Amino acid sequence: MNFFGTAAVVLSVVAFAVTYHWLRPRSIAVRSCCLCGFGLLAIPSIWFAAYYLHILREHAWFYTLRSWPGSEFLVVFLGCAGGAAAALLPRLLLGLPLFAVLLPGVTPYIKPLMAPLPDPIFKESWRGDVCLQSTPSTCGPASVTTILRRLGVDTTEHAIARAAFSYAGGTEAWYLARYVRSRGLSAQFDFRDTFSPAAGLPALVGVRLGGLGHFIAVLDLHDDQITIADPLRGEEHLSLTEFQHRYVFTGFHMVIRRGPPH
């Protein structure tokens, strides 16, 4: 269970109730000003939920913000905004702003609860120095496991998948970044039009296979030869041209390096 996410949703409901009861006896002007202020502060949490509609362009700053431990609690401002909105409405309509708080508040955390991965499914299978994914949805944890082992960090696909709240539909990259930083390494996001070694290596790179999202580890580049670790295939050495022809790139890079977390 995502403790921060659960606590944040509970606190957003508390914030809704406290704000509503505090503002209800105030003037309409005060209630309106508070709604505007809390509404601005609630924009990040609304953006967090809107991400799952897949209509917004992905940005490094968004992933970076989501990767900060405790960013879940930004939804508390949404609770305050909902309470301020409720204070302007008749009591019979109280449920509408409360629903408007709960829907985006719960959305980022509901999928792992609906489609969890059981522990026995993880096989910890390796092909040489490459961790192979145990499930269709743990390409991210497996790829990060390969990179971390290469950087001298002992870990497993199962440990990373659990820390990153992996579920049957996939793994969210900001939780992978949190795990990387918790092990004393740095993780930085970079979005480009296509794959670019200029973003830095080793890196977790997003690609598409048959229209579905997939993560691979790009380990090194020497001259025109690139070393990759695909959790479906193992380690391969390809020319940069061959690599770019094989995969359709999403532009996502998460660069992992030794050194203090960023």
C-alpha positions as protocol buffer text, in pm:
chain_id: "A"
residue {
  index: 1
  type: MET
  ca { x: 0 y: 0 z: 0 }
}
residue {
  index: 2
  type: ASN
  ca { x: 115 y: 353 z: -80 }
}
residue {
  index: 3
  type: PHE
  ca { x: 124 y: 500 z: 270 }
}
residue {
  index: 4
  type: PHE
  ca { x: 190 y: 857 z: 155 }
}
residue {
  index: 5
  type: GLY
  ca { x: -90 y: 837 z: -102 }
}
residue {
  index: 6
  type: THR
  ca { x: -341 y: 694 z: 145 }
}
residue {
  index: 7
  type: ALA
  ca { x: -251 y: 948 z: 414 }
}
residue {
  index: 8
  type: ALA
  ca { x: -271 y: 1231 z: 161 }
}
residue {
  index: 9
  type: VAL
  ca { x: -623 y: 1134 z: 52 }
}
residue {
  index: 10
  type: VAL
  ca { x: -739 y: 1110 z: 414 }
}
residue {
  index: 11
  type: LEU
  ca { x: -587 y: 1449 z: 495 }
}
residue {
  index: 12
  type: SER
  ca { x: -748 y: 1604 z: 188 }
}
residue {
  index: 13
  type: VAL
  ca { x: -1090 y: 1500 z: 323 }
}
residue {
  index: 14
  type: VAL
  ca { x: -1000 y: 1643 z: 664 }
}
residue {
  index: 15
  type: ALA
  ca { x: -885 y: 1965 z: 494 }
}
residue {
  index: 16
  type: PHE
  ca { x: -1215 y: 1976 z: 306 }
}
residue {
  index: 17
  type: ALA
  ca { x: -1416 y: 1951 z: 628 }
}
residue {
  index: 18
  type: VAL
  ca { x: -1203 y: 2198 z: 826 }
}
residue {
  index: 19
  type: THR
  ca { x: -1201 y: 2456 z: 546 }
}
residue {
  index: 20
  type: TYR
  ca { x: -1574 y: 2421 z: 490 }
}
residue {
  index: 21
  type: HIS
  ca { x: -1664 y: 2470 z: 856 }
}
residue {
  index: 22
  type: TRP
  ca { x: -1419 y: 2758 z: 897 }
}
residue {
  index: 23
  type: LEU
  ca { x: -1537 y: 2945 z: 587 }
}
residue {
  index: 24
  type: ARG
  ca { x: -1911 y: 2878 z: 610 }
}
residue {
  index: 25
  type: PRO
  ca { x: -1983 y: 3172 z: 847 }
}
residue {
  index: 26
  type: ARG
  ca { x: -1746 y: 3408 z: 660 }
}
residue {
  index: 27
  type: SER
  ca { x: -1847 y: 3664 z: 403 }
}
residue {
  index: 28
  type: ILE
  ca { x: -1887 y: 3568 z: 39 }
}
residue {
  index: 29
  type: ALA
  ca { x: -1584 y: 3784 z: -44 }
}
residue {
  index: 30
  type: VAL
  ca { x: -1364 y: 3592 z: 200 }
}
residue {
  index: 31
  type: ARG
  ca { x: -1493 y: 3257 z: 77 }
}
residue {
  index: 32
  type: SER
  ca { x: -1435 y: 3357 z: -285 }
}
residue {
  index: 33
  type: CYS
  ca { x: -1081 y: 3478 z: -218 }
}
residue {
  index: 34
  type: CYS
  ca { x: -997 y: 3157 z: -36 }
}
residue {
  index: 35
  type: LEU
  ca { x: -1137 y: 2952 z: -324 }
}
residue {
  index: 36
  type: CYS
  ca { x: -916 y: 3137 z: -571 }
}
residue {
  index: 37
  type: GLY
  ca { x: -607 y: 3097 z: -353 }
}
residue {
  index: 38
  type: PHE
  ca { x: -659 y: 2730 z: -275 }
}
residue {
  index: 39
  type: GLY
  ca { x: -759 y: 2668 z: -636 }
}
residue {
  index: 40
  type: LEU
  ca { x: -419 y: 2789 z: -756 }
}
residue {
  index: 41
  type: LEU
  ca { x: -242 y: 2574 z: -497 }
}
residue {
  index: 42
  type: ALA
  ca { x: -450 y: 2274 z: -607 }
}
residue {
  index: 43
  type: ILE
  ca { x: -332 y: 2287 z: -969 }
}
residue {
  index: 44
  type: PRO
  ca { x: -45 y: 2035 z: -919 }
}
residue {
  index: 45
  type: SER
  ca { x: -276 y: 1772 z: -769 }
}
residue {
  index: 46
  type: ILE
  ca { x: -527 y: 1822 z: -1052 }
}
residue {
  index: 47
  type: TRP
  ca { x: -239 y: 1779 z: -1297 }
}
residue {
  index: 48
  type: PHE
  ca { x: -136 y: 1458 z: -1118 }
}
residue {
  index: 49
  type: ALA
  ca { x: -480 y: 1310 z: -1188 }
}
residue {
  index: 50
  type: ALA
  ca { x: -507 y: 1451 z: -1541 }
}
residue {
  index: 51
  type: TYR
  ca { x: -186 y: 1265 z: -1631 }
}
residue {
  index: 52
  type: TYR
  ca { x: -386 y: 940 z: -1636 }
}
residue {
  index: 53
  type: LEU
  ca { x: -609 y: 1071 z: -1915 }
}
residue {
  index: 54
  type: HIS
  ca { x: -301 y: 1064 z: -2144 }
}
residue {
  index: 55
  type: ILE
  ca { x: -394 y: 1395 z: -2303 }
}
residue {
  index: 56
  type: LEU
  ca { x: -114 y: 1608 z: -2158 }
}
residue {
  index: 57
  type: ARG
  ca { x: 237 y: 1627 z: -2296 }
}
residue {
  index: 58
  type: GLU
  ca { x: 494 y: 1468 z: -2065 }
}
residue {
  index: 59
  type: HIS
  ca { x: 757 y: 1693 z: -1910 }
}
residue {
  index: 60
  type: ALA
  ca { x: 1068 y: 1631 z: -1702 }
}
residue {
  index: 61
  type: TRP
  ca { x: 958 y: 1885 z: -1441 }
}
residue {
  index: 62
  type: PHE
  ca { x: 632 y: 1693 z: -1385 }
}
residue {
  index: 63
  type: TYR
  ca { x: 812 y: 1362 z: -1330 }
}
residue {
  index: 64
  type: THR
  ca { x: 1065 y: 1536 z: -1106 }
}
residue {
  index: 65
  type: LEU
  ca { x: 789 y: 1688 z: -894 }
}
residue {
  index: 66
  type: ARG
  ca { x: 610 y: 1354 z: -864 }
}
residue {
  index: 67
  type: SER
  ca { x: 934 y: 1185 z: -765 }
}
residue {
  index: 68
  type: TRP
  ca { x: 974 y: 1406 z: -458 }
}
residue {
  index: 69
  type: PRO
  ca { x: 877 y: 1210 z: -146 }
}
residue {
  index: 70
  type: GLY
  ca { x: 570 y: 1371 z: 3 }
}
residue {
  index: 71
  type: SER
  ca { x: 449 y: 1532 z: -321 }
}
residue {
  index: 72
  type: GLU
  ca { x: 133 y: 1327 z: -265 }
}
residue {
  index: 73
  type: PHE
  ca { x: 36 y: 1571 z: 9 }
}
residue {
  index: 74
  type: LEU
  ca { x: -16 y: 1852 z: -244 }
}
residue {
  index: 75
  type: VAL
  ca { x: -366 y: 1706 z: -275 }
}
residue {
  index: 76
  type: VAL
  ca { x: -442 y: 1860 z: 66 }
}
residue {
  index: 77
  type: PHE
  ca { x: -471 y: 2196 z: -113 }
}
residue {
  index: 78
  type: LEU
  ca { x: -733 y: 2039 z: -338 }
}
residue {
  index: 79
  type: GLY
  ca { x: -924 y: 1944 z: -24 }
}
residue {
  index: 80
  type: CYS
  ca { x: -905 y: 2304 z: 93 }
}
residue {
  index: 81
  type: ALA
  ca { x: -1025 y: 2429 z: -247 }
}
residue {
  index: 82
  type: GLY
  ca { x: -1314 y: 2183 z: -236 }
}
residue {
  index: 83
  type: GLY
  ca { x: -1409 y: 2298 z: 112 }
}
residue {
  index: 84
  type: ALA
  ca { x: -1401 y: 2661 z: -2 }
}
residue {
  index: 85
  type: ALA
  ca { x: -1622 y: 2576 z: -300 }
}
residue {
  index: 86
  type: ALA
  ca { x: -1865 y: 2389 z: -75 }
}
residue {
  index: 87
  type: ALA
  ca { x: -1887 y: 2692 z: 154 }
}
residue {
  index: 88
  type: LEU
  ca { x: -2023 y: 2891 z: -142 }
}
residue {
  index: 89
  type: LEU
  ca { x: -2287 y: 2632 z: -232 }
}
residue {
  index: 90
  type: PRO
  ca { x: -2616 y: 2527 z: -68 }
}
residue {
  index: 91
  type: ARG
  ca { x: -2573 y: 2243 z: 181 }
}
residue {
  index: 92
  type: LEU
  ca { x: -2770 y: 2009 z: -45 }
}
residue {
  index: 93
  type: LEU
  ca { x: -2488 y: 2032 z: -301 }
}
residue {
  index: 94
  type: LEU
  ca { x: -2212 y: 1955 z: -51 }
}
residue {
  index: 95
  type: GLY
  ca { x: -2143 y: 1619 z: -214 }
}
residue {
  index: 96
  type: LEU
  ca { x: -2043 y: 1771 z: -549 }
}
residue {
  index: 97
  type: PRO
  ca { x: -1723 y: 1946 z: -437 }
}
residue {
  index: 98
  type: LEU
  ca { x: -1641 y: 1651 z: -209 }
}
residue {
  index: 99
  type: PHE
  ca { x: -1663 y: 1419 z: -511 }
}
residue {
  index: 100
  type: ALA
  ca { x: -1447 y: 1666 z: -706 }
}
residue {
  index: 101
  type: VAL
  ca { x: -1183 y: 1630 z: -433 }
}
residue {
  index: 102
  type: LEU
  ca { x: -1198 y: 1252 z: -401 }
}
residue {
  index: 103
  type: LEU
  ca { x: -1190 y: 1166 z: -772 }
}
residue {
  index: 104
  type: PRO
  ca { x: -854 y: 1329 z: -857 }
}
residue {
  index: 105
  type: GLY
  ca { x: -724 y: 1256 z: -509 }
}
residue {
  index: 106
  type: VAL
  ca { x: -778 y: 880 z: -533 }
}
residue {
  index: 107
  type: THR
  ca { x: -704 y: 833 z: -905 }
}
residue {
  index: 108
  type: PRO
  ca { x: -321 y: 819 z: -879 }
}
residue {
  index: 109
  type: TYR
  ca { x: -331 y: 541 z: -619 }
}
residue {
  index: 110
  type: ILE
  ca { x: -627 y: 319 z: -707 }
}
residue {
  index: 111
  type: LYS
  ca { x: -478 y: 105 z: -986 }
}
residue {
  index: 112
  type: PRO
  ca { x: -222 y: -83 z: -772 }
}
residue {
  index: 113
  type: LEU
  ca { x: -507 y: -176 z: -538 }
}
residue {
  index: 114
  type: MET
  ca { x: -727 y: -300 z: -822 }
}
residue {
  index: 115
  type: ALA
  ca { x: -461 y: -507 z: -1001 }
}
residue {
  index: 116
  type: PRO
  ca { x: -181 y: -600 z: -756 }
}
residue {
  index: 117
  type: LEU
  ca { x: 105 y: -835 z: -839 }
}
residue {
  index: 118
  type: PRO
  ca { x: 132 y: -1137 z: -604 }
}
residue {
  index: 119
  type: ASP
  ca { x: 474 y: -1212 z: -458 }
}
residue {
  index: 120
  type: PRO
  ca { x: 507 y: -1565 z: -608 }
}
residue {
  index: 121
  type: ILE
  ca { x: 497 y: -1420 z: -960 }
}
residue {
  index: 122
  type: PHE
  ca { x: 849 y: -1278 z: -924 }
}
residue {
  index: 123
  type: LYS
  ca { x: 1113 y: -1524 z: -1048 }
}
residue {
  index: 124
  type: GLU
  ca { x: 1435 y: -1318 z: -1025 }
}
residue {
  index: 125
  type: SER
  ca { x: 1556 y: -1459 z: -1355 }
}
residue {
  index: 126
  type: TRP
  ca { x: 1888 y: -1339 z: -1499 }
}
residue {
  index: 127
  type: ARG
  ca { x: 2049 y: -1377 z: -1839 }
}
residue {
  index: 128
  type: GLY
  ca { x: 2410 y: -1298 z: -1774 }
}
residue {
  index: 129
  type: ASP
  ca { x: 2414 y: -955 z: -1609 }
}
residue {
  index: 130
  type: VAL
  ca { x: 2063 y: -865 z: -1722 }
}
residue {
  index: 131
  type: CYS
  ca { x: 1755 y: -901 z: -1503 }
}
residue {
  index: 132
  type: LEU
  ca { x: 1466 y: -1042 z: -1705 }
}
residue {
  index: 133
  type: GLN
  ca { x: 1120 y: -915 z: -1624 }
}
residue {
  index: 134
  type: SER
  ca { x: 897 y: -1157 z: -1436 }
}
residue {
  index: 135
  type: THR
  ca { x: 572 y: -1003 z: -1558 }
}
residue {
  index: 136
  type: PRO
  ca { x: 458 y: -799 z: -1859 }
}
residue {
  index: 137
  type: SER
  ca { x: 435 y: -493 z: -1634 }
}
residue {
  index: 138
  type: THR
  ca { x: 773 y: -498 z: -1454 }
}
residue {
  index: 139
  type: CYS
  ca { x: 1006 y: -401 z: -1737 }
}
residue {
  index: 140
  type: GLY
  ca { x: 1086 y: -84 z: -1542 }
}
residue {
  index: 141
  type: PRO
  ca { x: 1190 y: -252 z: -1216 }
}
residue {
  index: 142
  type: ALA
  ca { x: 1385 y: -519 z: -1407 }
}
residue {
  index: 143
  type: SER
  ca { x: 1572 y: -258 z: -1614 }
}
residue {
  index: 144
  type: VAL
  ca { x: 1652 y: -49 z: -1306 }
}
residue {
  index: 145
  type: THR
  ca { x: 1773 y: -365 z: -1129 }
}
residue {
  index: 146
  type: THR
  ca { x: 2019 y: -426 z: -1415 }
}
residue {
  index: 147
  type: ILE
  ca { x: 2149 y: -69 z: -1401 }
}
residue {
  index: 148
  type: LEU
  ca { x: 2182 y: -64 z: -1022 }
}
residue {
  index: 149
  type: ARG
  ca { x: 2366 y: -396 z: -1016 }
}
residue {
  index: 150
  type: ARG
  ca { x: 2603 y: -255 z: -1278 }
}
residue {
  index: 151
  type: LEU
  ca { x: 2664 y: 43 z: -1049 }
}
residue {
  index: 152
  type: GLY
  ca { x: 2738 y: -182 z: -752 }
}
residue {
  index: 153
  type: VAL
  ca { x: 2401 y: -171 z: -576 }
}
residue {
  index: 154
  type: ASP
  ca { x: 2264 y: -510 z: -470 }
}
residue {
  index: 155
  type: THR
  ca { x: 1889 y: -525 z: -528 }
}
residue {
  index: 156
  type: THR
  ca { x: 1616 y: -733 z: -693 }
}
residue {
  index: 157
  type: GLU
  ca { x: 1330 y: -681 z: -934 }
}
residue {
  index: 158
  type: HIS
  ca { x: 1088 y: -778 z: -656 }
}
residue {
  index: 159
  type: ALA
  ca { x: 1227 y: -522 z: -412 }
}
residue {
  index: 160
  type: ILE
  ca { x: 1208 y: -242 z: -667 }
}
residue {
  index: 161
  type: ALA
  ca { x: 862 y: -343 z: -790 }
}
residue {
  index: 162
  type: ARG
  ca { x: 727 y: -336 z: -436 }
}
residue {
  index: 163
  type: ALA
  ca { x: 891 y: -1 z: -358 }
}
residue {
  index: 164
  type: ALA
  ca { x: 756 y: 144 z: -684 }
}
residue {
  index: 165
  type: PHE
  ca { x: 399 y: 9 z: -635 }
}
residue {
  index: 166
  type: SER
  ca { x: 408 y: -194 z: -958 }
}
residue {
  index: 167
  type: TYR
  ca { x: 76 y: -343 z: -1062 }
}
residue {
  index: 168
  type: ALA
  ca { x: -59 y: -544 z: -1355 }
}
residue {
  index: 169
  type: GLY
  ca { x: -76 y: -232 z: -1572 }
}
residue {
  index: 170
  type: GLY
  ca { x: 280 y: -112 z: -1522 }
}
residue {
  index: 171
  type: THR
  ca { x: 513 y: 89 z: -1301 }
}
residue {
  index: 172
  type: GLU
  ca { x: 525 y: 466 z: -1263 }
}
residue {
  index: 173
  type: ALA
  ca { x: 874 y: 599 z: -1327 }
}
residue {
  index: 174
  type: TRP
  ca { x: 874 y: 858 z: -1050 }
}
residue {
  index: 175
  type: TYR
  ca { x: 858 y: 580 z: -791 }
}
residue {
  index: 176
  type: LEU
  ca { x: 1155 y: 413 z: -961 }
}
residue {
  index: 177
  type: ALA
  ca { x: 1345 y: 741 z: -923 }
}
residue {
  index: 178
  type: ARG
  ca { x: 1258 y: 753 z: -553 }
}
residue {
  index: 179
  type: TYR
  ca { x: 1397 y: 404 z: -506 }
}
residue {
  index: 180
  type: VAL
  ca { x: 1717 y: 487 z: -695 }
}
residue {
  index: 181
  type: ARG
  ca { x: 1774 y: 793 z: -475 }
}
residue {
  index: 182
  type: SER
  ca { x: 1699 y: 593 z: -161 }
}
residue {
  index: 183
  type: ARG
  ca { x: 1999 y: 376 z: -253 }
}
residue {
  index: 184
  type: GLY
  ca { x: 2232 y: 674 z: -267 }
}
residue {
  index: 185
  type: LEU
  ca { x: 2235 y: 731 z: -644 }
}
residue {
  index: 186
  type: SER
  ca { x: 2101 y: 1016 z: -855 }
}
residue {
  index: 187
  type: ALA
  ca { x: 1808 y: 990 z: -1095 }
}
residue {
  index: 188
  type: GLN
  ca { x: 1726 y: 1266 z: -1342 }
}
residue {
  index: 189
  type: PHE
  ca { x: 1447 y: 1282 z: -1598 }
}
residue {
  index: 190
  type: ASP
  ca { x: 1492 y: 1404 z: -1954 }
}
residue {
  index: 191
  type: PHE
  ca { x: 1238 y: 1415 z: -2236 }
}
residue {
  index: 192
  type: ARG
  ca { x: 1346 y: 1452 z: -2599 }
}
residue {
  index: 193
  type: ASP
  ca { x: 1189 y: 1390 z: -2938 }
}
residue {
  index: 194
  type: THR
  ca { x: 1366 y: 1054 z: -2959 }
}
residue {
  index: 195
  type: PHE
  ca { x: 1647 y: 862 z: -2791 }
}
residue {
  index: 196
  type: SER
  ca { x: 1959 y: 1070 z: -2736 }
}
residue {
  index: 197
  type: PRO
  ca { x: 2281 y: 951 z: -2567 }
}
residue {
  index: 198
  type: ALA
  ca { x: 2343 y: 1318 z: -2490 }
}
residue {
  index: 199
  type: ALA
  ca { x: 2086 y: 1285 z: -2211 }
}
residue {
  index: 200
  type: GLY
  ca { x: 2338 y: 1066 z: -2026 }
}
residue {
  index: 201
  type: LEU
  ca { x: 2406 y: 696 z: -1967 }
}
residue {
  index: 202
  type: PRO
  ca { x: 2326 y: 455 z: -1817 }
}
residue {
  index: 203
  type: ALA
  ca { x: 1959 y: 535 z: -1848 }
}
residue {
  index: 204
  type: LEU
  ca { x: 1615 y: 384 z: -1830 }
}
residue {
  index: 205
  type: VAL
  ca { x: 1468 y: 457 z: -2174 }
}
residue {
  index: 206
  type: GLY
  ca { x: 1105 y: 444 z: -2284 }
}
residue {
  index: 207
  type: VAL
  ca { x: 1014 y: 266 z: -2609 }
}
residue {
  index: 208
  type: ARG
  ca { x: 703 y: 123 z: -2772 }
}
residue {
  index: 209
  type: LEU
  ca { x: 657 y: -239 z: -2872 }
}
residue {
  index: 210
  type: GLY
  ca { x: 344 y: -312 z: -3071 }
}
residue {
  index: 211
  type: GLY
  ca { x: 189 y: 10 z: -2948 }
}
residue {
  index: 212
  type: LEU
  ca { x: 254 y: -74 z: -2582 }
}
residue {
  index: 213
  type: GLY
  ca { x: 496 y: 108 z: -2354 }
}
residue {
  index: 214
  type: HIS
  ca { x: 818 y: -70 z: -2257 }
}
residue {
  index: 215
  type: PHE
  ca { x: 1132 y: 19 z: -2063 }
}
residue {
  index: 216
  type: ILE
  ca { x: 1484 y: -88 z: -2152 }
}
residue {
  index: 217
  type: ALA
  ca { x: 1822 y: -12 z: -1997 }
}
residue {
  index: 218
  type: VAL
  ca { x: 2074 y: 162 z: -2220 }
}
residue {
  index: 219
  type: LEU
  ca { x: 2407 y: 93 z: -2057 }
}
residue {
  index: 220
  type: ASP
  ca { x: 2689 y: 233 z: -2267 }
}
residue {
  index: 221
  type: LEU
  ca { x: 2794 y: 382 z: -2600 }
}
residue {
  index: 222
  type: HIS
  ca { x: 3141 y: 342 z: -2751 }
}
residue {
  index: 223
  type: ASP
  ca { x: 3197 y: 490 z: -3093 }
}
residue {
  index: 224
  type: ASP
  ca { x: 2893 y: 362 z: -3286 }
}
residue {
  index: 225
  type: GLN
  ca { x: 2828 y: 57 z: -3067 }
}
residue {
  index: 226
  type: ILE
  ca { x: 2557 y: 77 z: -2805 }
}
residue {
  index: 227
  type: THR
  ca { x: 2506 y: -172 z: -2522 }
}
residue {
  index: 228
  type: ILE
  ca { x: 2148 y: -228 z: -2416 }
}
residue {
  index: 229
  type: ALA
  ca { x: 1974 y: -456 z: -2168 }
}
residue {
  index: 230
  type: ASP
  ca { x: 1622 y: -536 z: -2277 }
}
residue {
  index: 231
  type: PRO
  ca { x: 1444 y: -721 z: -1992 }
}
residue {
  index: 232
  type: LEU
  ca { x: 1269 y: -931 z: -2257 }
}
residue {
  index: 233
  type: ARG
  ca { x: 1586 y: -1033 z: -2445 }
}
residue {
  index: 234
  type: GLY
  ca { x: 1901 y: -979 z: -2240 }
}
residue {
  index: 235
  type: GLU
  ca { x: 2216 y: -783 z: -2322 }
}
residue {
  index: 236
  type: GLU
  ca { x: 2285 y: -685 z: -2681 }
}
residue {
  index: 237
  type: HIS
  ca { x: 2547 y: -482 z: -2866 }
}
residue {
  index: 238
  type: LEU
  ca { x: 2407 y: -291 z: -3162 }
}
residue {
  index: 239
  type: SER
  ca { x: 2514 y: -13 z: -3390 }
}
residue {
  index: 240
  type: LEU
  ca { x: 2336 y: 312 z: -3311 }
}
residue {
  index: 241
  type: THR
  ca { x: 2157 y: 286 z: -3646 }
}
residue {
  index: 242
  type: GLU
  ca { x: 2035 y: -68 z: -3573 }
}
residue {
  index: 243
  type: PHE
  ca { x: 1920 y: 39 z: -3228 }
}
residue {
  index: 244
  type: GLN
  ca { x: 1724 y: 334 z: -3364 }
}
residue {
  index: 245
  type: HIS
  ca { x: 1560 y: 117 z: -3630 }
}
residue {
  index: 246
  type: ARG
  ca { x: 1455 y: -155 z: -3386 }
}
residue {
  index: 247
  type: TYR
  ca { x: 1267 y: 59 z: -3135 }
}
residue {
  index: 248
  type: VAL
  ca { x: 1011 y: 336 z: -3145 }
}
residue {
  index: 249
  type: PHE
  ca { x: 1125 y: 581 z: -2877 }
}
residue {
  index: 250
  type: THR
  ca { x: 895 y: 779 z: -2651 }
}
residue {
  index: 251
  type: GLY
  ca { x: 1162 y: 1035 z: -2568 }
}
residue {
  index: 252
  type: PHE
  ca { x: 1167 y: 935 z: -2200 }
}
residue {
  index: 253
  type: HIS
  ca { x: 1506 y: 905 z: -2030 }
}
residue {
  index: 254
  type: MET
  ca { x: 1578 y: 851 z: -1662 }
}
residue {
  index: 255
  type: VAL
  ca { x: 1953 y: 888 z: -1621 }
}
residue {
  index: 256
  type: ILE
  ca { x: 2100 y: 702 z: -1324 }
}
residue {
  index: 257
  type: ARG
  ca { x: 2444 y: 788 z: -1190 }
}
residue {
  index: 258
  type: ARG
  ca { x: 2660 y: 741 z: -888 }
}
residue {
  index: 259
  type: GLY
  ca { x: 2665 y: 1037 z: -658 }
}
residue {
  index: 260
  type: PRO
  ca { x: 2427 y: 1227 z: -432 }
}
residue {
  index: 261
  type: PRO
  ca { x: 2059 y: 1210 z: -522 }
}
residue {
  index: 262
  type: HIS
  ca { x: 1919 y: 1510 z: -711 }
}
